[in-house]
Short mmCIF file of C-alpha atoms in Angstrom, two decimals:
data_model
loop_
_atom_site.label_atom_id
_atom_site.label_comp_id
_atom_site.label_asym_id
_atom_site.label_seq_id
_atom_site.Cartn_x
_atom_site.Cartn_y
_atom_site.Cartn_z
CA MET N 1 81.49 139.06 162.95
CA SER N 2 81.82 135.51 164.01
CA SER N 3 85.30 134.04 164.15
CA ILE N 4 84.12 130.47 164.69
CA ALA N 5 85.36 128.39 161.75
CA GLN N 6 82.76 126.15 160.18
CA PRO N 7 83.32 123.63 157.37
CA LEU N 8 82.11 124.82 153.96
CA SER N 9 79.14 123.12 152.33
CA MET N 10 80.89 123.01 148.94
CA THR N 11 84.47 123.06 147.63
CA PRO N 12 86.29 126.20 148.81
CA TRP N 13 86.79 127.76 145.39
CA LYS N 14 83.12 127.18 144.49
CA GLN N 15 82.10 128.82 147.76
CA GLY N 16 84.43 131.72 146.94
CA VAL N 17 82.82 132.12 143.52
CA LYS N 18 79.35 131.99 145.09
CA ASP N 19 80.24 134.57 147.75
CA ALA N 20 81.70 136.91 145.13
CA ILE N 21 78.66 136.82 142.81
CA PRO N 22 77.10 139.94 144.42
CA LEU N 23 80.23 141.84 143.40
CA LEU N 24 79.32 141.41 139.76
CA GLY N 25 76.41 143.82 140.15
CA GLY N 26 78.90 146.53 141.05
CA TYR N 27 81.88 145.47 138.95
CA ILE N 28 80.33 144.88 135.54
CA PRO N 29 78.46 148.21 135.09
CA VAL N 30 81.51 150.19 136.27
CA ALA N 31 83.82 148.13 134.05
CA ILE N 32 81.51 148.74 131.08
CA SER N 33 81.67 152.48 131.79
CA PHE N 34 85.46 152.32 132.02
CA GLY N 35 85.74 150.41 128.72
CA LEU N 36 83.51 152.94 127.01
CA ILE N 37 85.33 156.01 128.39
CA SER N 38 88.76 154.54 127.65
CA VAL N 39 87.92 153.91 123.98
CA GLN N 40 86.34 157.36 123.71
CA SER N 41 89.58 158.81 125.15
CA GLY N 42 91.59 157.31 122.30
CA PHE N 43 92.80 153.96 123.68
CA SER N 44 92.27 150.86 121.53
CA VAL N 45 90.11 147.94 122.68
CA LEU N 46 93.19 145.81 123.42
CA GLU N 47 94.92 148.60 125.34
CA THR N 48 91.75 149.18 127.36
CA ILE N 49 91.51 145.50 128.28
CA LEU N 50 95.20 145.39 129.25
CA ILE N 51 94.77 148.45 131.51
CA SER N 52 92.02 146.59 133.40
CA THR N 53 94.03 143.37 133.47
CA PHE N 54 97.23 144.87 134.86
CA ILE N 55 96.23 147.87 136.98
CA TYR N 56 92.92 146.36 138.19
CA ALA N 57 91.91 149.30 140.39
CA GLY N 58 88.78 151.18 139.30
CA ALA N 59 89.28 154.79 140.37
CA SER N 60 92.94 154.93 139.37
CA GLN N 61 92.16 153.47 135.93
CA PHE N 62 89.64 156.24 135.25
CA LEU N 63 92.22 158.77 136.42
CA PHE N 64 94.98 157.18 134.28
CA VAL N 65 92.86 157.37 131.13
CA ALA N 66 91.67 160.93 131.83
CA MET N 67 95.15 162.27 132.65
CA VAL N 68 96.89 160.58 129.71
CA ALA N 69 94.15 161.79 127.33
CA SER N 70 94.53 165.35 128.64
CA GLY N 71 98.31 165.26 128.11
CA ALA N 72 99.29 165.47 131.80
CA PRO N 73 102.97 164.77 132.66
CA LEU N 74 103.42 161.01 133.01
CA TRP N 75 105.30 161.26 136.33
CA LEU N 76 102.24 163.06 137.73
CA VAL N 77 99.96 160.33 136.33
CA ILE N 78 102.02 157.71 138.20
CA ILE N 79 102.02 159.63 141.49
CA MET N 80 98.30 160.45 141.42
CA THR N 81 97.15 156.93 140.53
CA LEU N 82 99.37 155.34 143.17
CA LEU N 83 98.15 157.86 145.77
CA ILE N 84 94.56 156.82 145.07
CA ASN N 85 95.55 153.18 145.58
CA ALA N 86 97.53 153.89 148.76
CA ARG N 87 94.53 152.95 150.92
CA HIS N 88 95.19 149.32 149.95
CA VAL N 89 98.21 149.23 152.30
CA VAL N 90 96.01 148.28 155.25
CA TYR N 91 94.27 145.37 153.48
CA GLY N 92 97.08 142.78 153.39
CA PRO N 93 98.09 143.21 157.06
CA ASN N 94 94.46 142.86 158.13
CA LEU N 95 94.11 139.57 156.26
CA ALA N 96 97.58 138.21 157.13
CA PRO N 97 96.52 136.54 160.42
CA TYR N 98 94.03 134.39 158.48
CA LEU N 99 96.32 133.37 155.61
CA THR N 100 98.24 130.13 155.78
CA LYS N 101 101.93 130.04 154.89
CA ASP N 102 101.82 129.47 151.14
CA ALA N 103 103.84 131.10 148.33
CA ARG N 104 100.69 131.35 146.17
CA TRP N 105 99.38 134.18 148.35
CA GLY N 106 102.01 136.43 146.71
CA PRO N 107 100.52 136.48 143.18
CA LEU N 108 97.00 136.31 144.63
CA MET N 109 97.53 139.74 146.21
CA HIS N 110 96.99 141.22 142.73
CA GLY N 111 93.30 140.52 143.30
CA LEU N 112 93.10 142.31 146.65
CA THR N 113 90.66 145.07 145.68
CA ASP N 114 88.43 147.02 148.07
CA GLN N 115 85.54 144.63 147.59
CA ILE N 116 87.56 141.41 147.80
CA PHE N 117 89.15 142.71 151.00
CA ALA N 118 85.71 143.45 152.44
CA ILE N 119 84.41 139.95 151.70
CA ALA N 120 87.63 138.18 152.70
CA HIS N 121 87.92 140.09 155.98
CA THR N 122 84.48 138.81 156.97
CA ARG N 123 84.48 135.33 155.44
CA LEU N 124 88.04 134.02 155.98
CA PRO N 125 87.79 133.83 159.80
CA GLN N 126 84.57 131.83 159.43
CA MET N 127 86.15 128.92 157.52
CA PRO N 128 88.83 126.31 158.26
CA SER N 129 92.34 127.55 157.49
CA GLU N 130 92.92 124.86 154.81
CA SER N 131 89.92 126.18 152.82
CA ARG N 132 91.02 129.79 152.74
CA ILE N 133 93.36 129.84 149.74
CA GLY N 134 90.84 127.97 147.58
CA TRP N 135 88.03 130.27 148.68
CA TYR N 136 90.10 133.40 148.03
CA THR N 137 91.24 132.10 144.62
CA GLY N 138 87.64 131.49 143.54
CA ALA N 139 86.36 134.85 144.79
CA ALA N 140 89.29 136.93 143.49
CA THR N 141 89.39 135.18 140.10
CA LEU N 142 85.68 135.72 139.49
CA ALA N 143 86.01 139.39 140.41
CA TRP N 144 89.10 139.89 138.20
CA LEU N 145 87.58 138.13 135.19
CA SER N 146 84.31 140.04 135.56
CA TRP N 147 86.26 143.30 135.63
CA ILE N 148 88.20 142.35 132.49
CA GLY N 149 85.07 140.98 130.76
CA GLY N 150 83.02 144.07 131.65
CA THR N 151 85.81 146.30 130.33
CA ALA N 152 85.91 144.37 127.05
CA LEU N 153 82.14 144.61 126.74
CA GLY N 154 82.24 148.34 127.39
CA ALA N 155 85.10 148.91 124.94
CA ILE N 156 83.41 146.93 122.18
CA ALA N 157 79.70 147.67 122.66
CA GLY N 158 79.38 150.00 125.66
CA ASP N 159 77.62 152.80 123.82
CA GLU N 160 74.89 150.53 122.49
CA LEU N 161 74.50 148.69 125.83
CA MET N 162 74.02 151.93 127.76
CA GLN N 163 71.40 153.14 125.29
CA ARG N 164 69.48 149.86 125.15
CA TRP N 165 69.53 148.98 128.87
CA PRO N 166 70.12 152.20 130.82
CA LEU N 167 68.75 150.61 133.99
CA ILE N 168 71.73 148.20 134.13
CA ASN N 169 73.90 151.14 135.02
CA GLU N 170 71.42 152.49 137.54
CA VAL N 171 70.08 149.46 139.41
CA LEU N 172 72.81 146.78 139.53
CA PRO N 173 75.43 148.93 141.30
CA PHE N 174 73.18 148.88 144.39
CA ALA N 175 74.57 145.37 144.94
CA LEU N 176 77.73 147.01 146.31
CA PRO N 177 76.19 149.00 149.21
CA ALA N 178 73.98 145.99 149.97
CA LEU N 179 77.07 143.76 150.07
CA PHE N 180 79.11 146.13 152.25
CA PHE N 181 76.11 146.52 154.57
CA VAL N 182 75.76 142.78 155.02
CA LEU N 183 79.49 142.51 155.69
CA ILE N 184 79.66 145.29 158.24
CA VAL N 185 76.35 145.16 160.11
CA PRO N 186 77.33 142.14 162.27
CA ARG N 187 80.09 144.36 163.71
CA CYS N 188 77.48 146.67 165.25
CA ASN N 189 77.03 144.50 168.33
CA ASN N 190 77.90 147.16 170.92
CA LEU N 191 77.74 150.94 171.22
CA GLN N 192 81.44 151.49 170.56
CA TRP N 193 81.46 149.62 167.26
CA THR N 194 78.03 150.92 166.21
CA VAL N 195 79.17 154.54 166.61
CA THR N 196 82.48 153.75 164.89
CA ILE N 197 80.85 152.09 161.89
CA ALA N 198 78.09 154.71 161.60
CA GLY N 199 80.65 157.53 161.90
CA ALA N 200 82.90 156.07 159.20
CA ALA N 201 79.99 155.38 156.84
CA ALA N 202 78.39 158.81 157.34
CA SER N 203 81.64 160.72 156.89
CA ALA N 204 82.49 158.71 153.75
CA MET N 205 79.09 159.46 152.28
CA LEU N 206 79.38 163.18 153.07
CA LEU N 207 82.91 163.40 151.65
CA LYS N 208 81.72 161.80 148.41
CA VAL N 209 78.61 163.99 148.21
CA PHE N 210 80.71 167.12 148.71
CA GLY N 211 83.12 166.20 145.92
CA PHE N 212 86.01 164.33 147.56
CA PRO N 213 85.49 160.77 146.30
CA ASN N 214 89.16 159.84 146.17
CA ILE N 215 90.00 160.58 149.79
CA ALA N 216 86.59 159.58 151.12
CA ILE N 217 87.49 155.99 152.07
CA PRO N 218 90.81 156.52 153.89
CA ALA N 219 89.70 159.79 155.53
CA ALA N 220 86.37 158.34 156.70
CA ALA N 221 88.07 155.18 157.98
CA LEU N 222 90.35 157.40 160.08
CA CYS N 223 87.31 159.33 161.39
CA GLY N 224 85.73 156.03 162.40
CA ALA N 225 88.92 154.90 164.15
CA LEU N 226 89.10 158.23 166.02
CA ALA N 227 85.49 157.75 167.16
CA PHE N 228 86.43 154.25 168.36
CA TYR N 229 89.32 155.56 170.47
CA ALA N 230 87.31 158.57 171.71
CA LEU N 231 84.63 156.23 173.07
CA LYS N 232 87.26 153.90 174.49
CA PHE N 233 89.06 156.64 176.40
CA THR N 234 85.92 158.44 177.60
CA GLY N 235 84.64 155.07 178.84
CA LYS N 236 80.99 155.59 177.86
CA PRO N 237 78.69 153.06 179.54
CA GLY N 238 77.93 150.19 177.19
CA ALA N 239 80.76 151.19 174.91
CA HIS N 240 82.53 147.87 175.27
CA SER N 241 81.37 144.41 174.36
CA MET D 1 99.84 153.86 122.75
CA SER D 2 103.43 155.11 122.81
CA ASN D 3 106.25 153.30 124.60
CA THR D 4 106.37 155.90 127.36
CA ILE D 5 102.67 155.40 128.08
CA TRP D 6 103.20 151.63 128.18
CA ILE D 7 106.02 152.15 130.69
CA THR D 8 103.73 154.42 132.73
CA LEU D 9 101.00 151.77 132.67
CA LEU D 10 103.38 149.03 133.80
CA THR D 11 104.85 151.25 136.53
CA ILE D 12 101.36 151.91 137.90
CA ALA D 13 100.44 148.22 137.65
CA ILE D 14 103.60 147.11 139.49
CA GLY D 15 103.24 149.92 142.04
CA THR D 16 99.62 148.98 142.75
CA TYR D 17 100.57 145.31 143.11
CA LEU D 18 103.39 146.16 145.53
CA ILE D 19 101.03 148.36 147.57
CA ARG D 20 98.87 145.24 148.00
CA LEU D 21 101.70 142.74 148.45
CA LEU D 22 104.41 144.34 150.59
CA PRO D 23 102.30 145.25 153.66
CA TYR D 24 100.91 141.70 153.65
CA LEU D 25 104.44 140.24 153.54
CA TRP D 26 105.52 142.58 156.35
CA MET D 27 102.67 141.47 158.60
CA ALA D 28 103.02 137.77 157.66
CA ARG D 29 106.72 137.86 158.63
CA LYS D 30 105.96 139.76 161.82
CA LEU D 31 103.38 137.16 162.84
CA GLU D 32 105.72 134.33 161.89
CA ARG D 33 108.50 135.80 164.05
CA GLU D 34 106.08 136.05 166.94
CA ASN D 35 105.02 132.47 166.20
CA THR D 36 101.25 132.78 166.53
CA GLN D 37 98.63 130.92 164.55
CA GLU D 38 95.72 133.36 164.63
CA GLY D 39 97.81 136.43 165.28
CA ILE D 40 95.02 138.97 165.72
CA ALA D 41 96.20 139.63 169.26
CA ASN D 42 99.64 140.54 167.92
CA MET D 43 98.36 142.98 165.33
CA PRO D 44 98.64 146.66 166.19
CA SER D 45 95.18 147.59 167.52
CA TRP D 46 94.85 150.61 165.20
CA LEU D 47 95.32 148.28 162.24
CA SER D 48 92.63 145.85 163.37
CA ILE D 49 90.25 148.82 163.82
CA LEU D 50 91.05 150.25 160.38
CA GLY D 51 89.90 147.03 158.66
CA PRO D 52 86.23 147.31 159.65
CA THR D 53 86.24 151.11 159.34
CA MET D 54 87.54 150.82 155.75
CA ILE D 55 84.61 148.52 154.94
CA ALA D 56 82.21 150.95 156.65
CA ALA D 57 83.71 153.78 154.57
CA MET D 58 83.26 151.75 151.37
CA PHE D 59 79.63 151.25 152.41
CA GLY D 60 79.24 155.00 152.91
CA THR D 61 80.70 155.98 149.54
CA SER D 62 78.75 153.29 147.70
CA LEU D 63 75.49 154.66 149.14
CA VAL D 64 75.76 157.76 146.97
CA PRO D 65 73.70 157.02 143.83
CA GLY D 66 75.36 157.34 140.42
CA ASN D 67 72.60 159.77 139.39
CA PRO D 68 71.64 161.48 142.65
CA SER D 69 67.98 162.57 142.83
CA VAL D 70 65.17 162.40 145.37
CA THR D 71 64.05 159.13 143.75
CA THR D 72 67.46 157.42 143.82
CA TRP D 73 68.17 158.58 147.41
CA PHE D 74 64.75 157.28 148.49
CA ALA D 75 65.37 154.02 146.60
CA THR D 76 68.74 153.73 148.37
CA PHE D 77 67.09 154.15 151.77
CA VAL D 78 64.38 151.60 151.00
CA GLY D 79 66.94 149.19 149.51
CA VAL D 80 69.15 149.35 152.62
CA MET D 81 66.13 148.84 154.89
CA MET D 82 65.06 145.80 152.88
CA THR D 83 68.63 144.43 152.95
CA TYR D 84 68.68 144.86 156.73
CA LEU D 85 65.27 143.22 157.29
CA VAL D 86 66.16 140.18 155.15
CA TRP D 87 69.60 139.96 156.78
CA ARG D 88 67.94 139.91 160.24
CA ARG D 89 65.81 136.98 159.14
CA THR D 90 68.39 134.95 157.22
CA ARG D 91 71.82 136.08 158.59
CA SER D 92 73.16 135.20 155.14
CA MET D 93 74.74 137.18 152.27
CA GLY D 94 72.88 136.25 149.10
CA TRP D 95 69.19 136.83 149.87
CA PRO D 96 69.60 140.18 151.64
CA ILE D 97 71.64 141.55 148.71
CA PHE D 98 69.24 140.14 146.11
CA SER D 99 66.21 141.58 147.96
CA GLY D 100 67.88 144.96 148.43
CA VAL D 101 68.77 145.27 144.73
CA ALA D 102 65.28 144.10 143.68
CA VAL D 103 63.49 146.63 145.90
CA PHE D 104 65.92 149.40 144.88
CA GLY D 105 65.20 148.58 141.21
CA VAL D 106 61.42 148.52 141.73
CA VAL D 107 61.47 151.93 143.45
CA VAL D 108 63.66 153.43 140.70
CA VAL D 109 61.41 152.05 137.96
CA LEU D 110 58.13 153.04 139.65
CA LEU D 111 59.15 156.54 140.73
CA GLY D 112 61.80 157.28 138.09
#
């Protein structure tokens, strides 16, 4: 990942919107599914849209709707949904060195999802510091609005959409692995980082395949970090850049 | 939706927001105290390693197809290969992703 800042070829917020467009392929189909499931679970269209607007965290929204619909104790709903979102604690500190001192970053943290973190972590160091808040605002706003819009679409017409265009749900979500791949592959520039990245990705995939989707990301990230330190302390040849 | 469910929803929303906000504020203040502009060097090393490994983990989980089958796993493999090949040529974001999704879709349609 290059950390050399280069001027943007367009206004920062437009560049942010452009960079976030691949996210739509992953966000909109999942948001449509959420809208559909939420309405089927007994929430109204407006309630469903407000859940996406305020919580704005995919997995925990699905869990919220499922647990409330099944009559689970509400204190347990709060604990479980916040536990799922706990992985977000490492995102802000990782971006902090690139963020200028500006009070607007506070409210903008609402938009710090997994995917926005992944793009921002790669793109922010590559642009001049004065462009960063505009870029982040454009990217995060597009992602947020697409999540809300997709939810509304799913709540209102999700059933019909899924029946008429089933491939939307199957093909477009591939934009997410493609995006993450493009963001992370430049890191693989030496043995240490290549093993770390491959270890984290493989363990996340296995955890999800074997039925642990909610802990897959934090647990696999820790596995990757352990691999990084193991290589560092064993001092394998070629392990350092 | 009853009032208690609304309160639950708002508690989760505020909690999620604080999970995103407070660690950022903590690090921003820490960097400000240490008075560095690009404070990567002052970040705890484990934290700077967790950033890329979180993205790698997101990549890993997103690789699992929504409807796992031999076809969708094969399409995933071909899609990632295409994304990589186009990325090697362009070193950009848009075209590799577009090409990967297109090839993934073609494989799913042809073999599905």
